[in-house]
Amino acid sequence: MPVPKTGIERGGARGILSGPRFLGRPVVDPQIRNLREEDYPYLRSVVNDWWAGRQIADLMPRFLFQHFQTTGFAAVADGAPPQIVGFLIGFVSPTHPEQAYIHLVGIDPSYRGRGLGRALYDRFFETARGFGCRYVRCITTPTNQASIEFHRRMGFKVEPGDAVTAAGIAVRSNYSGIGQDRVCFVKDLRS
Amino acid sequence: MPVPKTGIERGGARGILSGPRFLGRPVVDPQIRNLREEDYPYLRSVVNDWWAGRQIADLMPRFLFQHFQTTGFAAVADGAPPQIVGFLIGFVSPTHPEQAYIHLVGIDPSYRGRGLGRALYDRFFETARGFGCRYVRCITTPTNQASIEFHRRMGFKVEPGDAVTAAGIAVRSNYSGIGQDRVCFVKDLRS
């Protein structure tokens, strides 16, 4: 499978495009650490470029970097200074404490295809288990086939919807607003 | 003070524009209840109009209605069906459990000036105290004088910044991105 150049979309956007050939390949560098508030200015400045010009910044307000550090992660490449080349923003649901949710994930285009997406997800799964969660949910756009395949490889199942795509994927219509259909994923952390 | 017609802005946006004349006035109707996921489609469809056409919807992704119900509130007016005429979305910080944060608040333009903003904030303060929080933080744009005055009336103090507005208000430059200065507020729930 070719590795697409852009990570798409708003509302379930993922820049995670590692191909199957990276399955199981250990990521030695970059290193993954918890997200920090000081990561915000840099990521705010590059994230629209990482999404090929799409307006993503509104989906990552600064408060996520201030208040969701325990379930947010940055992948940092060695250098002087070290450079953030990927991130994942998620949380444990206060309303449904058995659930965790992944909101936004992005990988620097020049660092795609190294298994960084998998490494960030794995770190989040481990963290969510530590908080006592059983399920992880997230969404993506029906047109983002690479994201759909990535989530299936990561053990997510597509949740039932009220419509299907041409490729037979269940979607929830108007999930993120009129005309904004989404594929909804759930992963059982025990399976 | 005249009541402005629009609730402004992204990144600290507030449609809360009740004037001082409503201080202490009890709100009998609408009633305030916790936010629900089923509130999302309606609010998603009206919120840009409530902000006079600004693109606010990205600031209120559906997950806030699914997973932050205990610290989110809707003001609902009697009717058949009942109508949501205001909302507040906030949370208790997982990283800083002594802090709560108010992300987004909106009031239907035809229901402004009734003290609904105050009622929603008071409900959030009470809830945050119940979760053991001591501080509530939020932000607004430096040009939103009505919002700045509202927050001062609600007991918030302006946090130190690295610049000041023409009106002498401290701001944090580039807080929400380059050129996106913000006024940062904090309220001590014990004072």
Coordinates of C-alpha atoms in Angstrom, one line a residue:
Chain A
M1 CA 0.0 0.0 0.0
P2 CA 1.5 3.4 -0.9
V3 CA 1.9 5.8 1.9
P4 CA -0.3 8.9 1.2
K5 CA 1.4 12.2 1.5
T6 CA -1.2 14.0 3.6
G7 CA -2.9 13.4 6.8
I8 CA -6.5 14.3 6.6
E9 CA -9.3 15.5 7.9
R10 CA -11.0 17.8 10.4
G11 CA -13.2 16.0 12.9
G12 CA -11.4 12.7 13.2
A13 CA -8.3 13.9 11.4
R14 CA -5.3 11.7 11.4
G15 CA -2.0 12.1 9.9
I16 CA -1.1 8.5 10.7
L17 CA -0.3 6.8 7.5
S18 CA 2.2 4.1 8.4
G19 CA 1.9 1.2 6.0
P20 CA 1.5 -2.5 6.9
R21 CA 5.2 -3.1 6.2
F22 CA 6.0 -1.3 9.4
L23 CA 3.9 -3.5 11.6
G24 CA 5.9 -4.6 14.5
R25 CA 8.9 -2.5 13.6
P26 CA 10.3 -1.0 16.7
V27 CA 10.6 2.8 16.8
V28 CA 14.0 3.6 18.3
D29 CA 14.0 7.3 17.5
P30 CA 11.9 9.5 17.9
Q31 CA 11.1 9.1 21.6
I32 CA 7.6 9.5 22.9
R33 CA 6.9 11.6 26.0
N34 CA 3.9 13.3 27.5
L35 CA 2.6 16.5 25.9
R36 CA 3.6 19.8 27.4
E37 CA 2.1 23.3 27.2
E38 CA 5.3 24.6 25.6
D39 CA 4.7 22.2 22.7
Y40 CA 1.7 24.2 21.6
P41 CA 3.3 27.1 19.8
Y42 CA 5.4 24.9 17.5
L43 CA 2.6 22.4 16.8
R44 CA 0.1 25.3 16.2
S45 CA 2.5 26.8 13.7
V46 CA 3.0 23.6 11.7
V47 CA -0.2 21.6 12.0
N48 CA -2.0 23.1 9.0
D49 CA 1.0 22.3 6.9
W50 CA 1.1 18.8 8.1
W51 CA -2.5 18.5 6.9
A52 CA -1.6 20.0 3.5
G53 CA -3.1 23.4 4.2
R54 CA -6.3 22.3 5.9
Q55 CA -7.4 24.4 8.9
I56 CA -6.7 22.1 11.8
A57 CA -5.6 24.6 14.4
D58 CA -9.1 25.1 15.8
L59 CA -9.3 21.4 16.5
M60 CA -6.3 21.7 18.9
P61 CA -6.9 24.6 21.2
R62 CA -4.2 25.4 23.7
F63 CA -6.2 24.0 26.7
L64 CA -5.6 20.5 25.4
F65 CA -1.9 21.1 25.9
Q66 CA -2.4 22.5 29.4
H67 CA -5.0 20.2 30.9
F68 CA -4.7 16.8 29.0
Q69 CA -1.0 16.1 29.4
T70 CA -1.4 12.7 31.0
T71 CA -3.2 11.3 28.0
G72 CA -1.4 13.4 25.3
F73 CA 1.9 12.5 23.8
A74 CA 4.6 14.0 21.6
A75 CA 7.1 12.1 19.5
V76 CA 10.4 14.0 19.7
A77 CA 13.4 13.5 17.3
D78 CA 16.9 14.0 18.5
G79 CA 18.6 17.3 17.5
A80 CA 19.5 20.7 18.8
P81 CA 16.9 21.6 19.6
P82 CA 14.9 18.4 19.7
Q83 CA 12.1 18.5 17.2
I84 CA 8.5 17.4 17.7
V85 CA 7.6 15.1 14.7
G86 CA 4.3 13.7 15.9
F87 CA 1.6 14.0 18.5
L88 CA -1.5 12.4 19.9
I89 CA -4.2 14.2 21.9
G90 CA -6.7 12.0 23.8
F91 CA -8.4 11.7 27.1
V92 CA -10.3 9.5 29.5
S93 CA -14.0 10.3 29.4
P94 CA -15.2 11.9 32.6
T95 CA -18.8 10.9 31.8
H96 CA -17.9 7.3 30.8
P97 CA -14.8 6.4 32.8
E98 CA -14.4 3.0 31.1
Q99 CA -13.9 4.8 27.8
A100 CA -10.9 6.7 26.4
Y101 CA -11.1 8.9 23.3
I102 CA -8.4 9.8 20.7
H103 CA -9.2 13.3 19.4
L104 CA -6.4 14.3 17.1
V105 CA -3.1 12.7 15.9
G106 CA -0.6 14.2 13.5
I107 CA 2.8 13.1 12.1
D108 CA 5.3 15.3 10.4
P109 CA 5.2 14.4 6.7
S110 CA 8.9 13.7 6.6
Y111 CA 8.6 11.2 9.5
R112 CA 5.7 9.2 8.1
G113 CA 6.0 5.5 7.4
R114 CA 8.2 4.8 10.4
G115 CA 5.5 3.3 12.7
L116 CA 5.2 6.5 14.7
G117 CA 1.4 6.4 14.6
R118 CA 1.4 2.9 15.9
A119 CA 3.8 3.8 18.6
L120 CA 1.7 6.8 19.7
Y121 CA -1.5 4.7 19.7
D122 CA 0.2 1.9 21.7
R123 CA 1.4 4.4 24.3
F124 CA -2.1 5.8 24.6
F125 CA -3.6 2.3 24.9
E126 CA -1.2 1.4 27.7
T127 CA -2.0 4.7 29.4
A128 CA -5.8 4.2 29.1
R129 CA -5.5 0.7 30.5
G130 CA -3.6 2.2 33.4
F131 CA -6.5 4.5 34.1
G132 CA -8.8 1.5 34.1
C133 CA -10.4 2.0 30.7
R134 CA -11.7 -0.9 28.7
Y135 CA -12.6 0.8 25.4
V136 CA -11.0 3.4 23.1
R137 CA -13.1 5.3 20.6
C138 CA -12.2 7.6 17.8
I139 CA -13.6 8.8 14.5
T140 CA -12.4 9.5 10.9
T141 CA -13.8 10.7 7.7
P142 CA -15.3 8.1 5.3
T143 CA -13.0 9.2 2.5
N144 CA -9.8 8.6 4.5
Q145 CA -9.2 5.0 3.5
A146 CA -5.6 5.0 4.8
S147 CA -6.9 6.0 8.3
I148 CA -9.7 3.4 8.1
E149 CA -7.1 0.7 7.3
F150 CA -4.7 2.0 10.0
H151 CA -7.4 1.8 12.7
R152 CA -8.3 -1.8 11.6
R153 CA -4.7 -2.8 11.9
M154 CA -4.6 -1.3 15.3
G155 CA -7.5 -3.5 16.4
F156 CA -10.4 -1.1 16.1
K157 CA -13.7 -2.2 14.8
V158 CA -16.1 0.0 12.8
E159 CA -19.2 0.8 14.9
P160 CA -22.7 0.3 13.4
G161 CA -23.9 3.3 11.3
D162 CA -27.0 4.4 9.5
A163 CA -25.4 4.2 6.0
V164 CA -22.5 2.6 4.2
T165 CA -19.8 3.9 1.9
A166 CA -19.3 2.6 -1.6
A167 CA -16.5 0.5 -0.1
G168 CA -19.1 -1.0 2.4
I169 CA -17.9 0.9 5.5
A170 CA -20.6 1.7 8.0
V171 CA -20.9 5.5 8.7
R172 CA -22.9 7.7 10.9
S173 CA -24.5 10.4 8.8
N174 CA -24.2 14.0 9.8
Y175 CA -22.2 12.9 12.8
S176 CA -20.1 16.1 12.9
G177 CA -22.7 18.4 11.4
I178 CA -24.9 18.4 8.2
G179 CA -23.0 16.5 5.5
Q180 CA -20.2 15.6 7.9
D181 CA -20.5 11.8 8.0
R182 CA -18.0 9.9 10.1
V183 CA -16.7 6.4 10.6
C184 CA -16.8 5.6 14.3
F185 CA -14.2 3.2 15.7
V186 CA -14.1 1.3 19.0
K187 CA -11.3 -0.9 20.3
D188 CA -11.7 -3.3 23.2
L189 CA -8.5 -3.0 25.3
R190 CA -8.9 -6.5 26.6
S191 CA -9.0 -8.2 23.3
Chain B
M1 CA -24.4 49.3 29.3
P2 CA -26.0 48.3 26.0
V3 CA -26.2 44.6 25.3
P4 CA -24.2 43.8 22.2
K5 CA -26.0 41.7 19.6
T6 CA -23.3 39.2 19.0
G7 CA -21.4 36.7 21.1
I8 CA -17.8 36.7 20.0
E9 CA -15.0 35.1 19.3
R10 CA -13.2 31.9 18.6
G11 CA -10.7 30.7 21.1
G12 CA -12.3 32.1 24.3
A13 CA -15.5 32.9 22.6
R14 CA -18.4 33.9 24.7
G15 CA -21.9 34.8 23.8
I16 CA -22.5 35.9 27.4
L17 CA -23.6 39.5 27.3
S18 CA -25.9 40.0 30.2
G19 CA -25.6 43.6 31.5
P20 CA -25.0 44.7 35.1
R21 CA -28.7 45.4 35.5
F22 CA -29.4 41.7 35.7
L23 CA -27.0 41.0 38.6
G24 CA -28.7 38.9 41.2
R25 CA -31.8 38.6 39.2
P26 CA -33.1 35.0 39.5
V27 CA -33.6 33.0 36.3
V28 CA -36.9 31.2 36.6
D29 CA -37.0 30.1 33.1
P30 CA -35.0 28.7 31.2
Q31 CA -34.0 25.8 33.3
I32 CA -30.4 24.6 33.4
R33 CA -29.6 20.9 33.1
N34 CA -26.5 18.8 32.2
L35 CA -25.4 18.7 28.5
R36 CA -26.4 15.6 26.5
E37 CA -25.1 14.1 23.3
E38 CA -28.5 14.7 21.7
D39 CA -28.0 18.4 22.2
Y40 CA -25.2 18.4 19.7
P41 CA -27.1 18.5 16.3
Y42 CA -29.2 21.5 17.2
L43 CA -26.4 23.5 18.8
R44 CA -24.1 22.6 15.9
S45 CA -26.7 23.9 13.5
V46 CA -27.2 27.3 15.3
V47 CA -23.9 28.2 16.9
N48 CA -22.4 30.0 13.9
D49 CA -25.5 32.1 13.8
W50 CA -25.4 32.8 17.5
W51 CA -21.9 34.2 16.8
A52 CA -23.1 36.3 13.9
G53 CA -21.7 34.0 11.2
R54 CA -18.3 33.2 12.7
Q55 CA -17.1 29.6 12.3
I56 CA -17.5 28.3 15.9
A57 CA -18.5 24.8 15.1
D58 CA -14.9 23.5 15.1
L59 CA -14.5 24.7 18.7
M60 CA -17.3 22.4 19.8
P61 CA -16.6 18.9 18.4
R62 CA -19.2 16.3 19.2
F63 CA -16.9 14.5 21.8
L64 CA -17.5 17.4 24.2
F65 CA -21.2 16.5 24.3
Q66 CA -20.4 12.8 24.7
H67 CA -17.7 12.9 27.3
F68 CA -18.0 16.1 29.3
Q69 CA -21.6 16.0 30.3
T70 CA -21.0 16.4 34.1
T71 CA -19.3 19.8 33.6
G72 CA -21.4 20.9 30.6
F73 CA -24.8 22.6 30.8
A74 CA -27.7 23.5 28.6
A75 CA -30.3 26.2 29.4
V76 CA -33.6 25.0 28.1
A77 CA -36.7 27.1 27.5
D78 CA -40.2 25.7 28.0
G79 CA -42.0 24.8 24.8
A80 CA -43.0 21.9 22.6
P81 CA -40.4 20.8 22.0
P82 CA -38.3 22.5 24.6
Q83 CA -35.6 24.7 23.1
I84 CA -32.0 25.0 24.0
V85 CA -31.2 28.7 24.4
G86 CA -27.8 28.6 26.0
F87 CA -24.9 26.3 26.8
L88 CA -21.6 26.1 28.7
I89 CA -18.9 23.6 28.0
G90 CA -16.2 23.1 30.6
F91 CA -14.2 20.5 32.4
V92 CA -12.1 19.7 35.4
S93 CA -8.4 19.5 34.4
P94 CA -7.0 16.0 34.6
T95 CA -3.5 17.4 34.7
H96 CA -4.3 20.0 37.4
P97 CA -7.2 18.6 39.4
E98 CA -7.5 21.8 41.5
Q99 CA -8.4 23.7 38.3
A100 CA -11.5 23.8 36.2
Y101 CA -11.7 25.4 32.7
I102 CA -14.6 27.0 30.8
H103 CA -14.0 26.4 27.1
L104 CA -17.1 27.8 25.3
V105 CA -20.3 29.5 26.3
G106 CA -23.1 30.6 24.0
I107 CA -26.5 32.3 24.5
D108 CA -29.3 32.4 21.9
P109 CA -29.3 36.1 20.8
S110 CA -33.1 36.4 21.6
Y111 CA -32.4 35.2 25.1
R112 CA -29.6 37.5 26.0
G113 CA -29.8 40.0 28.8
R114 CA -31.7 37.7 31.2
G115 CA -28.8 36.6 33.4
L116 CA -28.5 33.3 31.6
G117 CA -24.7 33.6 31.3
R118 CA -24.4 34.2 35.1
A119 CA -26.7 31.3 35.8
L120 CA -24.6 28.9 33.7
Y121 CA -21.4 30.1 35.2
D122 CA -22.8 29.8 38.7
R123 CA -23.9 26.3 38.0
F124 CA -20.4 25.5 36.7
F125 CA -18.7 27.0 39.8
E126 CA -20.9 25.0 42.1
T127 CA -20.1 21.8 40.1
A128 CA -16.3 22.6 40.1
R129 CA -16.4 23.1 43.9
G130 CA -18.2 19.7 44.2
F131 CA -15.3 18.1 42.3
G132 CA -12.8 19.7 44.7
C133 CA -11.5 22.5 42.4
R134 CA -10.2 25.7 43.8
Y135 CA -9.7 27.7 40.6
V136 CA -11.6 28.3 37.4
R137 CA -9.8 29.6 34.3
C138 CA -11.0 30.8 30.9
I139 CA -9.8 33.1 28.2
T140 CA -11.3 35.7 25.9
T141 CA -10.2 38.0 23.1
P142 CA -8.8 41.4 24.0
T143 CA -11.4 43.2 21.8
N144 CA -14.4 41.6 23.5
Q145 CA -14.9 44.3 26.2
A146 CA -18.4 43.0 27.1
S147 CA -16.8 39.6 27.9
I148 CA -14.0 41.1 29.9
E149 CA -16.5 43.1 32.0
F150 CA -18.8 40.1 32.4
H151 CA -15.9 38.0 33.7
R152 CA -14.9 40.7 36.2
R153 CA -18.4 40.9 37.5
M154 CA -18.3 37.1 37.9
G155 CA -15.3 37.4 40.2
F156 CA -12.5 36.6 37.7
K157 CA -9.2 38.4 37.8
V158 CA -7.1 39.1 34.7
E159 CA -3.9 37.1 34.9
P160 CA -0.6 38.7 34.2
G161 CA 0.5 39.1 30.6
D162 CA 3.4 40.2 28.5
A163 CA 1.5 43.2 26.9
V164 CA -1.5 45.4 27.7
T165 CA -4.4 46.6 25.5
A166 CA -5.1 50.3 24.9
A167 CA -7.6 50.0 27.8
G168 CA -4.9 48.7 30.1
I169 CA -5.9 45.0 30.1
A170 CA -3.1 42.5 30.4
V171 CA -2.9 40.1 27.5
R172 CA -0.8 37.1 26.6
S173 CA 0.6 37.7 23.1
N174 CA 0.2 34.9 20.5
Y175 CA -1.6 32.8 23.1
S176 CA -3.8 30.9 20.6
G177 CA -1.4 31.3 17.7
I178 CA 0.5 34.1 16.0
G179 CA -1.4 37.3 16.3
Q180 CA -4.0 35.6 18.5
D181 CA -3.6 37.4 21.8
R182 CA -5.9 36.4 24.7
V183 CA -6.9 37.8 28.0
C184 CA -6.6 35.0 30.6
F185 CA -8.9 34.9 33.6
V186 CA -8.7 33.1 36.9
K187 CA -11.3 32.9 39.6
D188 CA -10.6 31.6 43.1
L189 CA -13.7 29.6 44.1
R190 CA -13.0 30.2 47.8
S191 CA -13.1 34.0 47.6

